[in-house]
Amino acid sequence: MFQVDYFLTRNATCYPDRLAVATGKGALTWKELDGRATWLAQALATKGVRKGMRVAVLWHNSIEWALIWYACQRLGAVPMPLNTRLLPEEIVRHVELAMCEVMFCAARFTAAAQSVAATSELELLIVETSPATDSLEAVS
C-alpha cells in the first residue's frame, strides 16, 4: 500500500521542475515542495511531533497549508484540517473530539487558537508570526 509521502517523493524525483502548488502569492515545483516539506517535518520532529499524533490545522488555502499537510504525512502524523469559518468554541470542540496534540494556526486565527490552547491539552501550538513572510520558519 502506498503512503501519500511516496507520491511526493516520486514526483520530486520524476518531475522536479514541474509545478506542484500555486497560489496568487507564489508557487513551488515538486522538488521545492519536497525539500520544504522535509525541512518542516524535521523541525516538527525536533519539537516532539511523531507518528500517529493528530495535528489540527487552522489555516487558509495556501502553499503553507500544503507544506504542513505533506510534512505531517512525511512524519506519519495525522493532519486534521479545520474549517476556518468555525467559531472558537466549535474549534475547541473539534480539537478535543479528535484528540489533537498539535495545532497550526495562521495569524488571522490567533484569537481562536488561544481559546483552544486555554481549554485543551495541546502539547504544541504553532502560530504564524507574520503572514507577509515565510511564517513556517518560526517552527525551527
JSON list of C-alpha atoms in Angstrom, two decimals:
[
{"chain": "A", "resi": 1, "resn": "MET", "atom": "CA", "xyz": [0.00, 0.00, 0.00]},
{"chain": "A", "resi": 2, "resn": "PHE", "atom": "CA", "xyz": [1.30, 3.44, -0.92]},
{"chain": "A", "resi": 3, "resn": "GLN", "atom": "CA", "xyz": [1.57, 6.33, 1.52]},
{"chain": "A", "resi": 4, "resn": "VAL", "atom": "CA", "xyz": [0.90, 9.92, 0.41]},
{"chain": "A", "resi": 5, "resn": "ASP", "atom": "CA", "xyz": [4.54, 10.71, 1.11]},
{"chain": "A", "resi": 6, "resn": "TYR", "atom": "CA", "xyz": [5.57, 8.18, -1.54]},
{"chain": "A", "resi": 7, "resn": "PHE", "atom": "CA", "xyz": [3.85, 10.24, -4.24]},
{"chain": "A", "resi": 8, "resn": "LEU", "atom": "CA", "xyz": [5.56, 13.45, -3.13]},
{"chain": "A", "resi": 9, "resn": "THR", "atom": "CA", "xyz": [8.96, 11.76, -3.23]},
{"chain": "A", "resi": 10, "resn": "ARG", "atom": "CA", "xyz": [8.21, 10.12, -6.58]},
{"chain": "A", "resi": 11, "resn": "ASN", "atom": "CA", "xyz": [7.01, 13.34, -8.18]},
{"chain": "A", "resi": 12, "resn": "ALA", "atom": "CA", "xyz": [10.02, 15.25, -6.84]},
{"chain": "A", "resi": 13, "resn": "THR", "atom": "CA", "xyz": [12.26, 12.63, -8.47]},
{"chain": "A", "resi": 14, "resn": "CYS", "atom": "CA", "xyz": [10.37, 12.20, -11.76]},
{"chain": "A", "resi": 15, "resn": "TYR", "atom": "CA", "xyz": [9.14, 15.77, -12.28]},
{"chain": "A", "resi": 16, "resn": "PRO", "atom": "CA", "xyz": [11.42, 18.02, -10.20]},
{"chain": "A", "resi": 17, "resn": "ASP", "atom": "CA", "xyz": [10.82, 21.19, -12.19]},
{"chain": "A", "resi": 18, "resn": "ARG", "atom": "CA", "xyz": [7.09, 20.81, -12.80]},
{"chain": "A", "resi": 19, "resn": "LEU", "atom": "CA", "xyz": [4.63, 22.96, -10.91]},
{"chain": "A", "resi": 20, "resn": "ALA", "atom": "CA", "xyz": [3.29, 21.27, -7.79]},
{"chain": "A", "resi": 21, "resn": "VAL", "atom": "CA", "xyz": [1.43, 24.01, -5.92]},
{"chain": "A", "resi": 22, "resn": "ALA", "atom": "CA", "xyz": [0.48, 27.54, -6.93]},
{"chain": "A", "resi": 23, "resn": "THR", "atom": "CA", "xyz": [-1.46, 30.41, -5.40]},
{"chain": "A", "resi": 24, "resn": "GLY", "atom": "CA", "xyz": [-1.70, 34.10, -6.16]},
{"chain": "A", "resi": 25, "resn": "LYS", "atom": "CA", "xyz": [1.20, 34.63, -3.74]},
{"chain": "A", "resi": 26, "resn": "GLY", "atom": "CA", "xyz": [3.67, 32.09, -5.08]},
{"chain": "A", "resi": 27, "resn": "ALA", "atom": "CA", "xyz": [4.37, 28.64, -6.45]},
{"chain": "A", "resi": 28, "resn": "LEU", "atom": "CA", "xyz": [6.55, 25.61, -5.74]},
{"chain": "A", "resi": 29, "resn": "THR", "atom": "CA", "xyz": [7.89, 22.90, -8.00]},
{"chain": "A", "resi": 30, "resn": "TRP", "atom": "CA", "xyz": [7.77, 19.27, -6.87]},
{"chain": "A", "resi": 31, "resn": "LYS", "atom": "CA", "xyz": [11.44, 19.45, -5.88]},
{"chain": "A", "resi": 32, "resn": "GLU", "atom": "CA", "xyz": [10.89, 22.62, -3.84]},
{"chain": "A", "resi": 33, "resn": "LEU", "atom": "CA", "xyz": [7.77, 21.21, -2.19]},
{"chain": "A", "resi": 34, "resn": "ASP", "atom": "CA", "xyz": [9.63, 18.01, -1.30]},
{"chain": "A", "resi": 35, "resn": "GLY", "atom": "CA", "xyz": [12.58, 19.91, 0.17]},
{"chain": "A", "resi": 36, "resn": "ARG", "atom": "CA", "xyz": [10.48, 22.30, 2.22]},
{"chain": "A", "resi": 37, "resn": "ALA", "atom": "CA", "xyz": [8.18, 19.51, 3.45]},
{"chain": "A", "resi": 38, "resn": "THR", "atom": "CA", "xyz": [11.26, 17.59, 4.57]},
{"chain": "A", "resi": 39, "resn": "TRP", "atom": "CA", "xyz": [12.60, 20.67, 6.37]},
{"chain": "A", "resi": 40, "resn": "LEU", "atom": "CA", "xyz": [9.28, 21.26, 8.15]},
{"chain": "A", "resi": 41, "resn": "ALA", "atom": "CA", "xyz": [8.92, 17.57, 9.06]},
{"chain": "A", "resi": 42, "resn": "GLN", "atom": "CA", "xyz": [12.39, 17.61, 10.62]},
{"chain": "A", "resi": 43, "resn": "ALA", "atom": "CA", "xyz": [11.61, 20.81, 12.52]},
{"chain": "A", "resi": 44, "resn": "LEU", "atom": "CA", "xyz": [8.37, 19.28, 13.82]},
{"chain": "A", "resi": 45, "resn": "ALA", "atom": "CA", "xyz": [10.17, 16.09, 14.82]},
{"chain": "A", "resi": 46, "resn": "THR", "atom": "CA", "xyz": [12.60, 18.12, 16.94]},
{"chain": "A", "resi": 47, "resn": "LYS", "atom": "CA", "xyz": [9.56, 19.68, 18.66]},
{"chain": "A", "resi": 48, "resn": "GLY", "atom": "CA", "xyz": [8.24, 16.21, 19.52]},
{"chain": "A", "resi": 49, "resn": "VAL", "atom": "CA", "xyz": [5.73, 15.59, 16.75]},
{"chain": "A", "resi": 50, "resn": "ARG", "atom": "CA", "xyz": [5.71, 11.88, 15.99]},
{"chain": "A", "resi": 51, "resn": "LYS", "atom": "CA", "xyz": [3.86, 9.18, 14.09]},
{"chain": "A", "resi": 52, "resn": "GLY", "atom": "CA", "xyz": [0.20, 8.91, 14.96]},
{"chain": "A", "resi": 53, "resn": "MET", "atom": "CA", "xyz": [-0.11, 12.36, 16.55]},
{"chain": "A", "resi": 54, "resn": "ARG", "atom": "CA", "xyz": [-3.16, 14.31, 15.43]},
{"chain": "A", "resi": 55, "resn": "VAL", "atom": "CA", "xyz": [-2.35, 17.77, 14.12]},
{"chain": "A", "resi": 56, "resn": "ALA", "atom": "CA", "xyz": [-5.12, 20.37, 13.86]},
{"chain": "A", "resi": 57, "resn": "VAL", "atom": "CA", "xyz": [-4.61, 22.84, 11.01]},
{"chain": "A", "resi": 58, "resn": "LEU", "atom": "CA", "xyz": [-6.47, 26.16, 11.18]},
{"chain": "A", "resi": 59, "resn": "TRP", "atom": "CA", "xyz": [-5.08, 27.78, 8.06]},
{"chain": "A", "resi": 60, "resn": "HIS", "atom": "CA", "xyz": [-6.36, 29.38, 4.90]},
{"chain": "A", "resi": 61, "resn": "ASN", "atom": "CA", "xyz": [-5.74, 27.77, 1.50]},
{"chain": "A", "resi": 62, "resn": "SER", "atom": "CA", "xyz": [-2.09, 28.49, 0.78]},
{"chain": "A", "resi": 63, "resn": "ILE", "atom": "CA", "xyz": [1.28, 26.99, -0.01]},
{"chain": "A", "resi": 64, "resn": "GLU", "atom": "CA", "xyz": [1.95, 26.81, 3.74]},
{"chain": "A", "resi": 65, "resn": "TRP", "atom": "CA", "xyz": [-1.16, 24.66, 4.19]},
{"chain": "A", "resi": 66, "resn": "ALA", "atom": "CA", "xyz": [0.18, 22.20, 1.62]},
{"chain": "A", "resi": 67, "resn": "LEU", "atom": "CA", "xyz": [3.58, 22.17, 3.33]},
{"chain": "A", "resi": 68, "resn": "ILE", "atom": "CA", "xyz": [2.01, 21.45, 6.71]},
{"chain": "A", "resi": 69, "resn": "TRP", "atom": "CA", "xyz": [-0.06, 18.64, 5.21]},
{"chain": "A", "resi": 70, "resn": "TYR", "atom": "CA", "xyz": [2.89, 16.99, 3.45]},
{"chain": "A", "resi": 71, "resn": "ALA", "atom": "CA", "xyz": [5.17, 17.43, 6.48]},
{"chain": "A", "resi": 72, "resn": "CYS", "atom": "CA", "xyz": [2.60, 15.65, 8.65]},
{"chain": "A", "resi": 73, "resn": "GLN", "atom": "CA", "xyz": [2.34, 12.85, 6.07]},
{"chain": "A", "resi": 74, "resn": "ARG", "atom": "CA", "xyz": [6.11, 12.55, 5.99]},
{"chain": "A", "resi": 75, "resn": "LEU", "atom": "CA", "xyz": [6.20, 12.07, 9.77]},
{"chain": "A", "resi": 76, "resn": "GLY", "atom": "CA", "xyz": [3.22, 9.75, 9.87]},
{"chain": "A", "resi": 77, "resn": "ALA", "atom": "CA", "xyz": [1.25, 12.34, 11.86]},
{"chain": "A", "resi": 78, "resn": "VAL", "atom": "CA", "xyz": [-2.43, 12.81, 11.06]},
{"chain": "A", "resi": 79, "resn": "PRO", "atom": "CA", "xyz": [-3.35, 16.28, 9.76]},
{"chain": "A", "resi": 80, "resn": "MET", "atom": "CA", "xyz": [-6.85, 17.44, 10.68]},
{"chain": "A", "resi": 81, "resn": "PRO", "atom": "CA", "xyz": [-7.94, 20.46, 8.63]},
{"chain": "A", "resi": 82, "resn": "LEU", "atom": "CA", "xyz": [-10.35, 22.76, 10.44]},
{"chain": "A", "resi": 83, "resn": "ASN", "atom": "CA", "xyz": [-12.93, 24.90, 8.70]},
{"chain": "A", "resi": 84, "resn": "THR", "atom": "CA", "xyz": [-11.75, 28.49, 9.06]},
{"chain": "A", "resi": 85, "resn": "ARG", "atom": "CA", "xyz": [-15.35, 29.66, 9.47]},
{"chain": "A", "resi": 86, "resn": "LEU", "atom": "CA", "xyz": [-15.86, 27.79, 12.73]},
{"chain": "A", "resi": 87, "resn": "LEU", "atom": "CA", "xyz": [-16.39, 29.79, 15.90]},
{"chain": "A", "resi": 88, "resn": "PRO", "atom": "CA", "xyz": [-13.68, 29.49, 18.59]},
{"chain": "A", "resi": 89, "resn": "GLU", "atom": "CA", "xyz": [-15.87, 27.23, 20.77]},
{"chain": "A", "resi": 90, "resn": "GLU", "atom": "CA", "xyz": [-16.54, 24.97, 17.75]},
{"chain": "A", "resi": 91, "resn": "ILE", "atom": "CA", "xyz": [-12.81, 24.73, 17.06]},
{"chain": "A", "resi": 92, "resn": "VAL", "atom": "CA", "xyz": [-12.20, 23.76, 20.68]},
{"chain": "A", "resi": 93, "resn": "ARG", "atom": "CA", "xyz": [-14.84, 21.02, 20.37]},
{"chain": "A", "resi": 94, "resn": "HIS", "atom": "CA", "xyz": [-13.34, 19.64, 17.14]},
{"chain": "A", "resi": 95, "resn": "VAL", "atom": "CA", "xyz": [-9.82, 19.64, 18.57]},
{"chain": "A", "resi": 96, "resn": "GLU", "atom": "CA", "xyz": [-11.00, 17.87, 21.73]},
{"chain": "A", "resi": 97, "resn": "LEU", "atom": "CA", "xyz": [-13.07, 15.26, 19.87]},
{"chain": "A", "resi": 98, "resn": "ALA", "atom": "CA", "xyz": [-10.19, 14.46, 17.54]},
{"chain": "A", "resi": 99, "resn": "MET", "atom": "CA", "xyz": [-7.75, 14.42, 20.48]},
{"chain": "A", "resi": 100, "resn": "CYS", "atom": "CA", "xyz": [-5.32, 16.70, 18.66]},
{"chain": "A", "resi": 101, "resn": "GLU", "atom": "CA", "xyz": [-1.98, 17.17, 20.34]},
{"chain": "A", "resi": 102, "resn": "VAL", "atom": "CA", "xyz": [-0.58, 19.81, 18.00]},
{"chain": "A", "resi": 103, "resn": "MET", "atom": "CA", "xyz": [-2.17, 22.78, 16.27]},
{"chain": "A", "resi": 104, "resn": "PHE", "atom": "CA", "xyz": [-1.03, 25.00, 13.42]},
{"chain": "A", "resi": 105, "resn": "CYS", "atom": "CA", "xyz": [-2.74, 28.37, 13.24]},
{"chain": "A", "resi": 106, "resn": "ALA", "atom": "CA", "xyz": [-2.49, 31.19, 10.71]},
{"chain": "A", "resi": 107, "resn": "ALA", "atom": "CA", "xyz": [-2.04, 34.67, 12.21]},
{"chain": "A", "resi": 108, "resn": "ARG", "atom": "CA", "xyz": [-5.57, 35.78, 11.43]},
{"chain": "A", "resi": 109, "resn": "PHE", "atom": "CA", "xyz": [-6.95, 32.98, 13.63]},
{"chain": "A", "resi": 110, "resn": "THR", "atom": "CA", "xyz": [-4.77, 33.71, 16.68]},
{"chain": "A", "resi": 111, "resn": "ALA", "atom": "CA", "xyz": [-7.71, 34.51, 18.97]},
{"chain": "A", "resi": 112, "resn": "ALA", "atom": "CA", "xyz": [-9.35, 31.19, 18.16]},
{"chain": "A", "resi": 113, "resn": "ALA", "atom": "CA", "xyz": [-6.07, 29.35, 18.71]},
{"chain": "A", "resi": 114, "resn": "GLN", "atom": "CA", "xyz": [-5.64, 30.99, 22.10]},
{"chain": "A", "resi": 115, "resn": "SER", "atom": "CA", "xyz": [-9.11, 29.75, 23.07]},
{"chain": "A", "resi": 116, "resn": "VAL", "atom": "CA", "xyz": [-8.11, 26.24, 22.08]},
{"chain": "A", "resi": 117, "resn": "ALA", "atom": "CA", "xyz": [-4.80, 26.44, 23.95]},
{"chain": "A", "resi": 118, "resn": "ALA", "atom": "CA", "xyz": [-6.53, 27.71, 27.10]},
{"chain": "A", "resi": 119, "resn": "THR", "atom": "CA", "xyz": [-9.12, 24.94, 27.22]},
{"chain": "A", "resi": 120, "resn": "SER", "atom": "CA", "xyz": [-7.48, 21.87, 25.70]},
{"chain": "A", "resi": 121, "resn": "GLU", "atom": "CA", "xyz": [-4.43, 19.71, 26.24]},
{"chain": "A", "resi": 122, "resn": "LEU", "atom": "CA", "xyz": [-2.38, 20.74, 23.22]},
{"chain": "A", "resi": 123, "resn": "GLU", "atom": "CA", "xyz": [1.28, 19.83, 23.55]},
{"chain": "A", "resi": 124, "resn": "LEU", "atom": "CA", "xyz": [2.36, 22.28, 20.88]},
{"chain": "A", "resi": 125, "resn": "LEU", "atom": "CA", "xyz": [0.73, 25.34, 19.35]},
{"chain": "A", "resi": 126, "resn": "ILE", "atom": "CA", "xyz": [2.39, 26.84, 16.28]},
{"chain": "A", "resi": 127, "resn": "VAL", "atom": "CA", "xyz": [1.06, 30.24, 15.29]},
{"chain": "A", "resi": 128, "resn": "GLU", "atom": "CA", "xyz": [2.03, 32.08, 12.12]},
{"chain": "A", "resi": 129, "resn": "THR", "atom": "CA", "xyz": [4.08, 35.06, 13.25]},
{"chain": "A", "resi": 130, "resn": "SER", "atom": "CA", "xyz": [3.94, 37.18, 10.13]},
{"chain": "A", "resi": 131, "resn": "PRO", "atom": "CA", "xyz": [1.65, 36.50, 7.19]},
{"chain": "A", "resi": 132, "resn": "ALA", "atom": "CA", "xyz": [3.92, 38.64, 4.99]},
{"chain": "A", "resi": 133, "resn": "THR", "atom": "CA", "xyz": [6.92, 36.30, 5.39]},
{"chain": "A", "resi": 134, "resn": "ASP", "atom": "CA", "xyz": [7.57, 32.59, 5.22]},
{"chain": "A", "resi": 135, "resn": "SER", "atom": "CA", "xyz": [5.93, 32.13, 8.58]},
{"chain": "A", "resi": 136, "resn": "LEU", "atom": "CA", "xyz": [6.68, 28.43, 8.97]},
{"chain": "A", "resi": 137, "resn": "GLU", "atom": "CA", "xyz": [10.33, 29.31, 9.62]},
{"chain": "A", "resi": 138, "resn": "ALA", "atom": "CA", "xyz": [9.28, 30.07, 13.21]},
{"chain": "A", "resi": 139, "resn": "VAL", "atom": "CA", "xyz": [8.88, 26.32, 13.80]},
{"chain": "A", "resi": 140, "resn": "SER", "atom": "CA", "xyz": [12.62, 25.62, 13.82]}
]
